CSV table of C-alpha atoms in Angstrom, one decimal:
chain,number,residue,atom,x,y,z
A,1,MET,CA,-183.3,-232.5,-97.8
A,2,MET,CA,-181.2,-235.6,-99.2
A,3,ARG,CA,-178.1,-236.6,-97.1
A,4,LYS,CA,-176.3,-239.7,-98.1
A,5,THR,CA,-176.0,-241.9,-95.5
A,6,SER,CA,-175.2,-245.6,-95.1
A,7,VAL,CA,-176.8,-248.6,-93.1
A,8,ILE,CA,-174.6,-251.2,-91.2
A,9,LEU,CA,-175.4,-254.5,-88.7
A,10,LEU,CA,-172.1,-255.1,-86.8
A,11,SER,CA,-171.0,-256.5,-83.7
A,12,ALA,CA,-167.2,-256.5,-83.4
A,13,ALA,CA,-166.9,-255.8,-86.9
A,14,THR,CA,-167.6,-252.9,-89.0
A,15,GLY,CA,-169.8,-252.6,-92.3
A,16,ALA,CA,-172.1,-250.4,-94.4
A,17,ALA,CA,-174.4,-250.4,-96.8
A,18,LEU,CA,-175.2,-247.0,-99.1
A,19,THR,CA,-178.6,-246.0,-99.1
A,20,LEU,CA,-180.4,-242.5,-99.2
A,21,LEU,CA,-182.4,-241.5,-96.6
A,22,MET,CA,-184.8,-238.6,-96.6
A,23,ILE,CA,-184.0,-236.1,-93.3
A,24,GLN,CA,-187.4,-234.6,-92.9
A,25,PRO,CA,-187.1,-231.0,-91.7
A,26,ARG,CA,-188.2,-230.5,-87.5
A,27,ALA,CA,-191.4,-228.8,-86.8
A,28,MET,CA,-190.6,-225.4,-85.5
A,29,LEU,CA,-193.4,-225.2,-83.1
A,30,MET,CA,-192.8,-225.5,-79.7
A,31,GLY,CA,-194.5,-225.3,-76.4
A,32,SER,CA,-193.5,-224.2,-73.3
A,33,SER,CA,-192.2,-227.5,-71.9
A,34,ALA,CA,-189.8,-227.8,-75.2
A,35,ARG,CA,-189.1,-224.0,-74.9
A,36,ALA,CA,-187.6,-225.1,-71.4
A,37,ALA,CA,-185.9,-228.3,-72.7
A,38,THR,CA,-184.1,-226.3,-75.3
A,39,SER,CA,-182.9,-223.6,-73.0
A,40,ASP,CA,-181.2,-226.0,-70.1
A,41,THR,CA,-179.7,-228.0,-73.8
A,42,TYR,CA,-178.5,-224.5,-74.4
A,43,ARG,CA,-176.9,-224.3,-70.8
A,44,GLN,CA,-175.6,-227.5,-71.2
A,45,LEU,CA,-173.8,-226.4,-74.4
A,46,ASN,CA,-172.2,-223.1,-73.0
A,47,LEU,CA,-170.5,-225.5,-70.0
A,48,PHE,CA,-169.1,-227.3,-72.8
A,49,GLY,CA,-167.9,-223.8,-74.4
A,50,ASP,CA,-166.7,-223.0,-70.9
A,51,VAL,CA,-164.8,-226.1,-70.0
A,52,PHE,CA,-163.2,-226.1,-73.6
A,53,GLU,CA,-161.8,-222.5,-73.2
A,54,ARG,CA,-160.5,-223.2,-69.8
A,55,VAL,CA,-158.7,-226.4,-71.1
A,56,ARG,CA,-157.4,-224.3,-74.4
A,57,SER,CA,-156.1,-221.9,-72.2
A,58,ASP,CA,-154.6,-223.8,-68.6
A,59,TYR,CA,-153.9,-227.4,-69.7
A,60,VAL,CA,-149.9,-227.7,-68.7
A,61,GLU,CA,-149.1,-228.4,-72.4
A,62,LYS,CA,-150.8,-226.7,-75.7
A,63,PRO,CA,-153.4,-228.9,-76.7
A,64,ASP,CA,-154.6,-229.6,-80.1
A,65,ASP,CA,-158.3,-227.8,-80.8
A,66,SER,CA,-159.6,-230.6,-83.1
A,67,LYS,CA,-158.2,-233.5,-80.8
A,68,LEU,CA,-160.1,-231.8,-78.2
A,69,VAL,CA,-163.4,-231.4,-80.0
A,70,GLU,CA,-163.1,-235.0,-81.4
A,71,SER,CA,-163.0,-237.0,-78.3
A,72,ALA,CA,-165.7,-234.6,-76.8
A,73,ILE,CA,-167.6,-236.3,-79.8
A,74,SER,CA,-166.2,-239.9,-78.9
A,75,GLY,CA,-167.3,-239.2,-75.3
A,76,MET,CA,-170.9,-238.1,-76.6
A,77,LEU,CA,-171.5,-241.3,-78.8
A,78,ALA,CA,-170.0,-243.7,-76.7
A,79,GLY,CA,-171.9,-242.7,-73.7
A,80,LEU,CA,-175.0,-243.8,-76.1
A,81,ASP,CA,-174.8,-247.4,-76.5
A,82,PRO,CA,-171.6,-250.0,-77.7
A,83,HIS,CA,-172.2,-248.9,-81.4
A,84,SER,CA,-172.5,-245.7,-81.8
A,85,SER,CA,-168.9,-244.0,-82.5
A,86,TYR,CA,-167.6,-241.2,-84.2
A,87,MET,CA,-165.0,-242.2,-86.8
A,88,ASP,CA,-162.2,-239.9,-87.9
A,89,ALA,CA,-161.8,-239.6,-91.7
A,90,LYS,CA,-159.0,-242.3,-91.7
A,91,SER,CA,-160.9,-244.8,-89.9
A,92,PHE,CA,-164.2,-244.0,-91.8
A,93,ARG,CA,-161.9,-244.5,-95.4
A,94,ASP,CA,-161.0,-247.9,-93.8
A,95,MET,CA,-164.6,-248.8,-92.9
A,96,GLN,CA,-165.4,-248.2,-96.6
A,97,VAL,CA,-162.8,-250.1,-98.0
A,98,GLN,CA,-163.6,-253.1,-95.6
A,99,THR,CA,-167.0,-252.8,-96.5
A,100,ARG,CA,-166.2,-252.7,-100.3
A,101,GLY,CA,-164.7,-255.9,-100.2
A,102,GLU,CA,-162.3,-254.6,-102.6
A,103,PHE,CA,-158.8,-252.8,-102.2
A,104,GLY,CA,-154.9,-252.7,-103.0
A,105,GLY,CA,-153.0,-255.4,-101.0
A,106,LEU,CA,-151.3,-258.8,-100.7
A,107,GLY,CA,-153.9,-261.0,-100.9
A,108,ILE,CA,-153.4,-262.8,-96.9
A,109,GLU,CA,-155.5,-263.3,-94.2
A,110,VAL,CA,-153.4,-262.2,-90.9
A,111,THR,CA,-154.0,-262.2,-87.1
A,112,MET,CA,-151.6,-260.9,-84.0
A,113,GLU,CA,-149.9,-263.3,-82.3
A,114,ASP,CA,-147.1,-262.8,-79.5
A,115,GLY,CA,-146.7,-259.0,-81.1
A,116,LEU,CA,-146.2,-260.5,-84.6
A,117,ILE,CA,-148.1,-260.8,-87.4
A,118,LYS,CA,-149.1,-264.7,-88.3
A,119,VAL,CA,-150.4,-265.5,-91.9
A,120,VAL,CA,-153.7,-267.3,-91.6
A,121,SER,CA,-153.7,-268.0,-95.2
A,122,PRO,CA,-152.9,-266.5,-98.4
A,123,ILE,CA,-155.9,-265.6,-100.9
A,124,ASP,CA,-156.1,-267.9,-104.0
A,125,ASP,CA,-153.9,-266.0,-107.3
A,126,THR,CA,-152.9,-262.8,-105.4
A,127,PRO,CA,-149.5,-261.7,-104.9
A,128,ALA,CA,-148.9,-263.4,-101.5
A,129,SER,CA,-149.8,-266.8,-102.8
A,130,LYS,CA,-147.8,-266.7,-106.3
A,131,ALA,CA,-144.7,-265.2,-104.1
A,132,GLY,CA,-145.3,-269.0,-102.0
A,133,ILE,CA,-146.4,-267.7,-98.5
A,134,LEU,CA,-147.6,-270.2,-96.5
A,135,ALA,CA,-150.2,-270.1,-93.8
A,136,ASN,CA,-148.6,-270.0,-90.1
A,137,ASP,CA,-145.3,-267.7,-91.9
A,138,ILE,CA,-144.7,-265.2,-89.3
A,139,ILE,CA,-144.2,-261.6,-90.6
A,140,THR,CA,-141.4,-259.9,-88.5
A,141,ASN,CA,-140.9,-256.8,-90.8
A,142,LEU,CA,-142.3,-254.6,-93.7
A,143,ASP,CA,-139.6,-253.0,-95.8
A,144,ASP,CA,-137.2,-252.2,-93.3
A,145,GLU,CA,-139.7,-251.5,-90.1
A,146,ALA,CA,-139.7,-253.9,-87.5
A,147,VAL,CA,-143.4,-255.4,-86.7
A,148,GLN,CA,-142.9,-255.7,-83.0
A,149,GLY,CA,-144.5,-252.9,-81.6
A,150,LEU,CA,-147.3,-252.1,-84.4
A,151,THR,CA,-151.0,-253.3,-83.3
A,152,LEU,CA,-152.5,-255.1,-85.8
A,153,ASN,CA,-154.6,-252.6,-87.5
A,154,GLN,CA,-151.0,-250.5,-88.6
A,155,ALA,CA,-149.6,-253.5,-89.9
A,156,VAL,CA,-152.6,-254.0,-92.4
A,157,GLU,CA,-152.5,-250.8,-93.1
A,158,LYS,CA,-148.8,-250.8,-94.1
A,159,MET,CA,-149.4,-253.8,-96.4
A,160,ARG,CA,-152.4,-252.5,-98.3
A,161,GLY,CA,-151.7,-249.6,-100.8
A,162,PRO,CA,-151.9,-248.2,-104.3
A,163,VAL,CA,-151.7,-251.3,-107.0
A,164,ASN,CA,-148.8,-251.8,-108.4
A,165,THR,CA,-146.4,-250.0,-105.5
A,166,LYS,CA,-143.8,-252.5,-104.0
A,167,ILE,CA,-143.4,-253.8,-100.6
A,168,ARG,CA,-140.7,-256.1,-98.7
A,169,LEU,CA,-141.8,-258.8,-96.5
A,170,LYS,CA,-139.3,-260.8,-93.7
A,171,ILE,CA,-140.6,-264.0,-92.9
A,172,LEU,CA,-140.1,-266.5,-90.6
A,173,ARG,CA,-140.8,-270.1,-91.3
A,174,LYS,CA,-141.1,-272.9,-89.5
A,175,GLY,CA,-138.1,-275.2,-90.6
A,176,GLN,CA,-136.4,-272.5,-91.9
A,177,ASP,CA,-133.3,-271.7,-90.1
A,178,ASN,CA,-132.7,-268.1,-91.8
A,179,PRO,CA,-135.5,-265.5,-92.2
A,180,ILE,CA,-136.9,-265.6,-95.9
A,181,GLU,CA,-136.9,-262.1,-97.7
A,182,VAL,CA,-139.6,-261.4,-100.5
A,183,THR,CA,-140.7,-258.5,-102.7
A,184,LEU,CA,-144.6,-258.3,-103.4
A,185,VAL,CA,-146.4,-255.9,-106.0
A,186,ARG,CA,-149.4,-255.0,-104.6
A,187,ASP,CA,-152.7,-255.6,-106.4
A,188,ASN,CA,-156.2,-255.4,-106.5
A,189,ILE,CA,-157.4,-257.6,-103.9
A,190,ARG,CA,-161.0,-259.1,-103.4
A,191,VAL,CA,-162.0,-260.4,-100.0
A,192,ARG,CA,-163.4,-263.9,-100.6
A,193,SER,CA,-166.3,-263.9,-98.3
A,194,VAL,CA,-167.9,-266.5,-99.6
A,195,ARG,CA,-166.5,-270.2,-100.0
A,196,ALA,CA,-167.8,-273.7,-100.8
A,197,ARG,CA,-166.9,-276.9,-100.8
A,198,VAL,CA,-168.6,-280.3,-101.2
A,199,GLU,CA,-169.2,-282.4,-98.5
A,200,THR,CA,-169.5,-286.4,-98.4
A,201,ASP,CA,-169.9,-286.2,-102.1
A,202,ASP,CA,-174.0,-284.7,-102.1
A,203,ILE,CA,-174.0,-281.5,-100.0
A,204,GLY,CA,-172.8,-278.2,-100.7
A,205,TYR,CA,-171.5,-276.6,-97.6
A,206,ILE,CA,-171.0,-272.8,-98.0
A,207,ARG,CA,-169.5,-270.3,-95.5
A,208,ILE,CA,-170.1,-266.8,-95.4
A,209,THR,CA,-167.2,-265.1,-93.4
A,210,THR,CA,-168.5,-261.7,-93.4
A,211,PHE,CA,-171.6,-259.5,-95.5
A,212,ASN,CA,-169.7,-257.1,-97.6
A,213,GLU,CA,-170.6,-255.8,-101.1
A,214,GLN,CA,-168.9,-259.1,-102.6
A,215,THR,CA,-171.5,-261.5,-100.4
A,216,THR,CA,-174.5,-262.0,-102.3
A,217,GLU,CA,-172.6,-262.3,-105.7
A,218,GLY,CA,-170.3,-265.0,-104.4
A,219,LEU,CA,-173.0,-266.7,-102.7
A,220,LYS,CA,-174.6,-267.0,-106.0
A,221,ARG,CA,-171.0,-268.0,-107.7
A,222,GLU,CA,-170.9,-271.2,-105.5
A,223,VAL,CA,-174.0,-272.1,-105.5
A,224,THR,CA,-173.9,-272.5,-109.1
A,225,ASN,CA,-170.9,-274.0,-109.1
A,226,LEU,CA,-171.8,-276.3,-106.5
A,227,GLN,CA,-175.0,-277.5,-108.4
A,228,ASN,CA,-172.6,-277.9,-111.5
A,229,GLN,CA,-170.2,-280.1,-109.7
A,230,VAL,CA,-172.6,-282.7,-107.8
A,231,GLY,CA,-175.5,-282.4,-110.4
A,232,ASP,CA,-178.5,-284.2,-109.7
A,233,LYS,CA,-177.5,-286.4,-106.8
A,234,LEU,CA,-177.2,-282.8,-104.4
A,235,LYS,CA,-178.8,-283.4,-101.4
A,236,GLY,CA,-179.3,-279.9,-100.0
A,237,PHE,CA,-176.9,-276.9,-98.6
A,238,ILE,CA,-175.7,-276.2,-95.3
A,239,ILE,CA,-175.0,-272.1,-95.0
A,240,ASP,CA,-172.3,-271.7,-92.2
A,241,LEU,CA,-172.8,-268.5,-90.2
A,242,ARG,CA,-170.5,-268.8,-87.1
A,243,ASN,CA,-168.3,-266.3,-85.9
A,244,ASN,CA,-169.9,-264.1,-88.6
A,245,PRO,CA,-169.7,-260.7,-87.0
A,246,GLY,CA,-172.5,-259.2,-89.6
A,247,GLY,CA,-171.3,-256.2,-92.2
A,248,LEU,CA,-174.2,-254.6,-94.7
A,249,LEU,CA,-177.8,-254.6,-93.9
A,250,GLU,CA,-178.4,-254.6,-97.7
A,251,GLU,CA,-176.5,-258.0,-98.3
A,252,ALA,CA,-178.2,-259.7,-95.3
A,253,VAL,CA,-181.5,-258.8,-97.4
A,254,THR,CA,-180.2,-259.8,-100.6
A,255,VAL,CA,-178.5,-263.2,-99.2
A,256,SER,CA,-182.0,-264.0,-97.1
A,257,ASP,CA,-183.8,-263.3,-100.3
A,258,SER,CA,-181.6,-266.0,-102.4
A,259,PHE,CA,-183.4,-268.8,-100.3
A,260,LEU,CA,-187.4,-267.4,-100.2
A,261,GLU,CA,-189.9,-266.9,-102.7
A,262,ARG,CA,-192.0,-264.4,-100.7
A,263,GLY,CA,-192.9,-263.0,-97.5
A,264,GLU,CA,-191.2,-260.3,-95.4
A,265,ILE,CA,-187.3,-260.6,-94.2
A,266,VAL,CA,-186.7,-258.2,-92.1
A,267,SER,CA,-188.6,-254.9,-90.7
A,268,THR,CA,-186.3,-252.1,-89.1
A,269,ARG,CA,-188.5,-249.3,-86.2
A,270,GLY,CA,-186.9,-246.1,-85.1
A,271,ARG,CA,-187.5,-244.1,-82.8
A,272,ASN,CA,-190.9,-242.6,-84.4
A,273,ALA,CA,-193.3,-245.1,-86.3
A,274,GLU,CA,-193.2,-243.6,-89.7
A,275,GLU,CA,-189.4,-244.8,-89.7
A,276,THR,CA,-190.8,-248.5,-90.0
A,277,GLN,CA,-189.6,-250.4,-93.1
A,278,ARG,CA,-190.1,-253.7,-93.9
A,279,ARG,CA,-188.1,-255.5,-96.4
A,280,ALA,CA,-189.8,-258.5,-98.4
A,281,ALA,CA,-188.4,-261.2,-100.6
A,282,HIS,CA,-188.9,-261.6,-104.5
A,283,PRO,CA,-189.7,-264.9,-106.4
A,284,GLY,CA,-187.2,-267.4,-107.2
A,285,ASP,CA,-184.9,-269.4,-104.9
A,286,LEU,CA,-181.3,-270.0,-106.0
A,287,THR,CA,-181.3,-273.5,-104.5
A,288,LYS,CA,-184.5,-274.4,-106.2
A,289,GLY,CA,-186.3,-275.9,-103.3
A,290,LYS,CA,-183.3,-277.7,-101.7
A,291,PRO,CA,-182.9,-278.5,-97.8
A,292,VAL,CA,-180.7,-275.9,-96.5
A,293,ILE,CA,-179.0,-276.1,-92.8
A,294,VAL,CA,-178.0,-273.0,-91.0
A,295,LEU,CA,-175.0,-272.8,-88.7
A,296,ILE,CA,-174.7,-270.7,-86.2
A,297,ASN,CA,-173.2,-270.0,-82.8
A,298,GLY,CA,-172.1,-267.4,-80.5
A,299,GLY,CA,-170.3,-265.3,-82.5
A,300,SER,CA,-172.9,-265.2,-85.2
A,301,ALA,CA,-174.0,-261.4,-85.1
A,302,SER,CA,-176.0,-259.1,-86.6
A,303,ALA,CA,-176.2,-259.0,-90.6
A,304,SER,CA,-175.8,-262.8,-89.7
A,305,GLU,CA,-178.7,-263.1,-87.3
A,306,ILE,CA,-181.1,-261.3,-89.7
A,307,VAL,CA,-180.3,-264.1,-92.5
A,308,ALA,CA,-180.8,-267.1,-89.8
A,309,GLY,CA,-184.2,-265.4,-88.3
A,310,ALA,CA,-185.7,-264.9,-91.4
A,311,LEU,CA,-184.8,-268.7,-92.4
A,312,GLN,CA,-186.0,-269.5,-89.2
A,313,ASP,CA,-189.3,-267.8,-89.0
A,314,HIS,CA,-190.1,-268.9,-92.6
A,315,LYS,CA,-189.4,-272.8,-92.1
A,316,ARG,CA,-187.0,-272.7,-94.8
A,317,ALA,CA,-184.0,-273.6,-92.9
A,318,THR,CA,-183.1,-275.9,-90.3
A,319,LEU,CA,-180.6,-273.5,-87.6
A,320,VAL,CA,-178.2,-275.9,-86.0
A,321,GLY,CA,-175.7,-274.5,-83.0
A,322,THR,CA,-175.5,-272.4,-80.2
A,323,ARG,CA,-177.6,-269.3,-79.4
A,324,SER,CA,-176.1,-266.7,-81.4
A,325,PHE,CA,-174.8,-263.1,-80.2
A,326,GLY,CA,-178.1,-261.1,-79.7
A,327,LYS,CA,-177.4,-257.6,-81.7
A,328,GLY,CA,-180.8,-256.3,-83.0
A,329,SER,CA,-179.8,-252.9,-83.4
A,330,VAL,CA,-178.8,-251.0,-87.0
A,331,GLN,CA,-176.3,-248.2,-87.4
A,332,THR,CA,-176.4,-245.8,-89.9
A,333,ILE,CA,-173.1,-244.2,-91.3
A,334,ILE,CA,-173.6,-240.1,-91.3
A,335,PRO,CA,-170.9,-238.9,-93.1
A,336,LEU,CA,-169.5,-235.2,-91.8
A,337,GLY,CA,-168.0,-233.5,-94.9
A,338,SER,CA,-164.8,-233.5,-96.5
A,339,GLY,CA,-161.7,-234.4,-94.0
A,340,ASN,CA,-164.5,-234.4,-91.1
A,341,GLY,CA,-165.0,-238.4,-90.7
A,342,ALA,CA,-168.5,-239.9,-90.0
A,343,LEU,CA,-170.8,-240.6,-87.2
A,344,ARG,CA,-171.9,-244.1,-86.8
A,345,LEU,CA,-175.5,-243.9,-84.9
A,346,THR,CA,-177.8,-246.3,-83.9
A,347,THR,CA,-181.2,-245.2,-85.4
A,348,ALA,CA,-183.3,-248.6,-85.5
A,349,ARG,CA,-183.7,-252.1,-83.9
A,350,TYR,CA,-184.5,-254.6,-86.3
A,351,TYR,CA,-187.0,-257.5,-86.3
A,352,THR,CA,-187.7,-260.9,-87.7
A,353,PRO,CA,-190.7,-261.7,-89.7
A,354,SER,CA,-192.8,-263.1,-86.8
A,355,GLY,CA,-192.2,-259.6,-85.1
A,356,LYS,CA,-189.3,-260.8,-82.3
A,357,SER,CA,-186.4,-258.5,-81.6
A,358,ILE,CA,-183.7,-260.4,-80.9
A,359,GLN,CA,-181.9,-257.5,-79.2
A,360,ALA,CA,-179.5,-259.2,-76.1
A,361,LYS,CA,-181.3,-262.0,-77.1
A,362,GLY,CA,-180.1,-264.0,-79.8
A,363,ILE,CA,-181.4,-266.7,-81.8
A,364,VAL,CA,-182.2,-269.8,-80.5
A,365,PRO,CA,-181.2,-272.7,-82.8
A,366,ASP,CA,-183.9,-275.3,-83.3
A,367,ILE,CA,-181.5,-278.2,-82.6
A,368,GLU,CA,-178.4,-277.0,-79.9
A,369,VAL,CA,-175.2,-278.5,-80.6
A,370,LEU,CA,-172.2,-278.3,-78.5
A,371,GLN,CA,-168.8,-278.6,-79.7
A,372,ASP,CA,-166.3,-280.5,-77.9
A,373,VAL,CA,-163.6,-277.8,-76.5
A,374,PRO,CA,-159.9,-278.7,-76.2
A,375,ASP,CA,-159.0,-277.9,-72.5
A,376,GLU,CA,-157.0,-275.4,-73.0
A,377,LEU,CA,-159.3,-273.3,-74.8
A,378,LYS,CA,-162.3,-274.0,-72.7
A,379,THR,CA,-161.7,-270.7,-71.1
A,380,ARG,CA,-161.7,-268.6,-74.2
A,381,THR,CA,-164.5,-270.4,-76.4
A,382,ASP,CA,-167.9,-268.7,-75.0
A,383,THR,CA,-169.3,-265.3,-76.4
A,384,LYS,CA,-170.5,-263.1,-73.7
A,385,GLY,CA,-173.2,-261.8,-76.0
A,386,GLU,CA,-174.9,-258.3,-76.5
A,387,ALA,CA,-176.3,-258.6,-73.3
A,388,SER,CA,-172.9,-258.3,-71.3
A,389,LEU,CA,-172.4,-254.8,-73.2
A,390,ARG,CA,-172.2,-252.0,-70.9
A,391,GLY,CA,-174.6,-249.5,-72.1
A,392,HIS,CA,-176.8,-251.8,-74.4
A,393,LEU,CA,-179.9,-250.9,-75.8
A,394,LYS,CA,-182.3,-253.1,-73.7
A,395,SER,CA,-184.6,-255.9,-74.3
A,396,ASP,CA,-188.1,-255.8,-74.3
A,397,GLY,CA,-188.3,-259.5,-72.2
A,398,ASP,CA,-185.7,-261.3,-70.6
A,399,GLU,CA,-182.4,-261.1,-71.5
A,400,LYS,CA,-180.1,-263.7,-72.5
A,401,THR,CA,-175.9,-264.2,-73.0
A,402,GLY,CA,-173.2,-266.2,-73.2
A,403,SER,CA,-173.2,-269.2,-75.7
A,404,GLN,CA,-170.3,-271.1,-77.0
A,405,SER,CA,-168.6,-269.9,-80.3
A,406,TYR,CA,-165.5,-272.6,-80.4
A,407,VAL,CA,-165.5,-274.3,-84.6
A,408,PRO,CA,-163.3,-277.3,-84.5
A,409,PRO,CA,-160.5,-276.5,-87.3
A,410,ASP,CA,-160.9,-280.0,-88.5
A,411,ALA,CA,-164.1,-281.0,-90.2
A,412,LYS,CA,-164.3,-284.7,-88.3
A,413,ASP,CA,-164.4,-283.1,-85.2
A,414,ASP,CA,-167.0,-280.8,-86.3
A,415,LYS,CA,-170.3,-281.7,-84.5
A,416,ALA,CA,-172.6,-279.3,-85.9
A,417,LEU,CA,-171.3,-279.6,-89.3
A,418,LYS,CA,-172.0,-283.6,-88.7
A,419,MET,CA,-175.4,-282.9,-87.3
A,420,ALA,CA,-176.1,-281.1,-90.3
A,421,ASP,CA,-174.9,-283.8,-92.8
A,422,ASP,CA,-177.0,-286.2,-90.7
A,423,LEU,CA,-180.5,-284.1,-91.3
A,424,LEU,CA,-179.5,-283.8,-94.7
A,425,HIS,CA,-178.8,-287.5,-95.4
A,426,GLY,CA,-181.9,-288.6,-93.4
A,427,ILE,CA,-179.7,-290.3,-90.6
A,428,LYS,CA,-181.5,-288.1,-87.9
A,429,SER,CA,-184.3,-286.3,-88.0
A,430,SER,CA,-186.2,-283.4,-86.0
A,431,SER,CA,-189.8,-281.8,-86.4
A,432,SER,CA,-187.8,-278.5,-87.5
A,433,ALA,CA,-185.7,-280.4,-90.3
A,434,PRO,CA,-186.2,-280.0,-94.1
A,435,ALA,CA,-187.3,-283.4,-95.5
A,436,PRO,CA,-184.4,-284.4,-98.0
A,437,ALA,CA,-185.0,-283.0,-101.0
A,438,SER,CA,-186.3,-285.7,-103.9
A,439,GLY,CA,-189.1,-285.1,-106.7
A,440,ASP,CA,-190.5,-282.3,-107.3
A,441,ASP,CA,-188.2,-279.4,-106.4
A,442,LYS,CA,-190.7,-276.5,-107.1
A,443,THR,CA,-193.7,-278.0,-104.7
A,444,ALA,CA,-191.4,-278.7,-102.0
A,445,ASN,CA,-189.8,-274.9,-102.4
A,446,LYS,CA,-193.2,-273.6,-102.4
A,447,ALA,CA,-194.2,-275.3,-99.1
A,448,ALA,CA,-190.7,-274.3,-97.7
A,449,ALA,CA,-191.2,-270.6,-98.6
A,450,ASP,CA,-194.9,-270.4,-97.0
A,451,PRO,CA,-194.7,-269.0,-93.4
A,452,SER,CA,-196.5,-270.2,-90.7
A,453,PRO,CA,-199.5,-268.8,-89.7
A,454,SER,CA,-197.9,-266.4,-87.1
A,455,VAL,CA,-195.6,-264.7,-89.7
A,456,LYS,CA,-196.2,-261.4,-90.6
A,457,ARG,CA,-196.6,-260.9,-94.4
C-alpha cells in the first residue's frame, strides 16, 4: 500500500517535505508472548472506551465528541517525545502553507510585542512595501477588530487570505500623532528564506532563515547574483544558519549538495534496520570551490544541523559560533484523510556523514565565538537546547545543553561574522579554516570535497 507522507525536521518551527514511503504489511504470525501483548493492548483500549463513554454521559456539560477524541490523540502523541503531535485540519493546512513558502497575504514579517503586532520588516515588492508600511510600525486593528487579545497566529491568519481580497489596517507609527489607516489588497507572497549581500567588497554573505520549498532555488539565485556582482575578486562565502529552526529534510539535503562534489550527506535510521536511508551528493559545486564559512549558534536546529554537519564532516566548510540546538530526529507527516488533520510522528534519527548522532548533543563549531550581549538581554539569549526538553529522545552518549543564540542587530558588533571575514581574508587562521581561494578552483574544490578517512562514503 502506498501512503502519501511528509518528512520534516523541526525544533520550534514546523516544516515538511513531500515524499512517498512504502508501508509494508506486518506479518500476522504471532507467538504466545505476542498474543498476550495484543490481548493486554485490547484491554487498555476497552478501558479507553469505558472512560470515553463515562465522560460523554456524566460530565457536567455535554462534551464535543470530536474534541474528546482529538484530545486523546494529542495526549497519546505528546507523551512520546516533544516533536510528535496531532495536527487538526487547520494546523495541517497552516503547516503546508509554511513549508511551501508561498501564500496569499500582505508581505510583512511580524512579531508580538505587548499584546500588539509589531512589523519586523516589509518584504520587498509586496502590498505592504508598496503601501509604505515600515519596520517598527504597530498594527492595532485588522479591519474593525482590535488586535489586542489575539495570539500572533490568529493575527497572522487574519492577514492571510485569498489573492485580490482587501484588508484594512490601523497602524501606530513613532513620530505620528494620529493612527494611520491603509487598505491593502492581498497578493501571492513568496517567503524569502534566503537573503544575501556583499561583505567587505569581496565576500558573499548568505543568510538562510528556514528550509522551505523555496530555499535551494533561493540559494542558487543569490550565489549567482553574488558571483556576477563581485566577479573574480570573490574570496568566499559565509552561510549564516544562526537561529534557523529547520524545516524540510529534502531542502537540507539539496542545500548541502550545492557545496559538495560527492560523499554522503546524511543517513536516517528508523526502528528497523531495513528502514535506513542514505543521501549522497552529486557532482557539481555551486560555489566553484570557493572557501565556505558556516555560522551556527544555539538556535540552529534540525535541518540547519544537517547542513552544518555534512559540510563540517567533509571538511568543506569551517563552522564558527556556538554549539547548535541538538535535534537529531526526523518527523513524518501522516495525513489522516479529508478533514481529519495529520499525525506528526518521530520515525527516525539522523546521522552526519561520519556516523555521528547529534541528538541532545548538538554540533560543536570548529571555532567557538561568543557574542557581547547587552546586560538587559543576558538572561534571554541562551537556548537550552534539545537535551532540556521533557521527554526528548535520549542521546547515545553524554548530553549537552545550553548555548548562546544572540545575534547582534548591527553587523559591526557581530564577532562571529568578523571572525568569518578574517578567516576568509587570511587575517586569522585555524587548522580547520579553509584556505583563501586562489588559482585552480577545481583543484581546491576536489580537495575540499574529499572526506577525511573517518567519513563513511
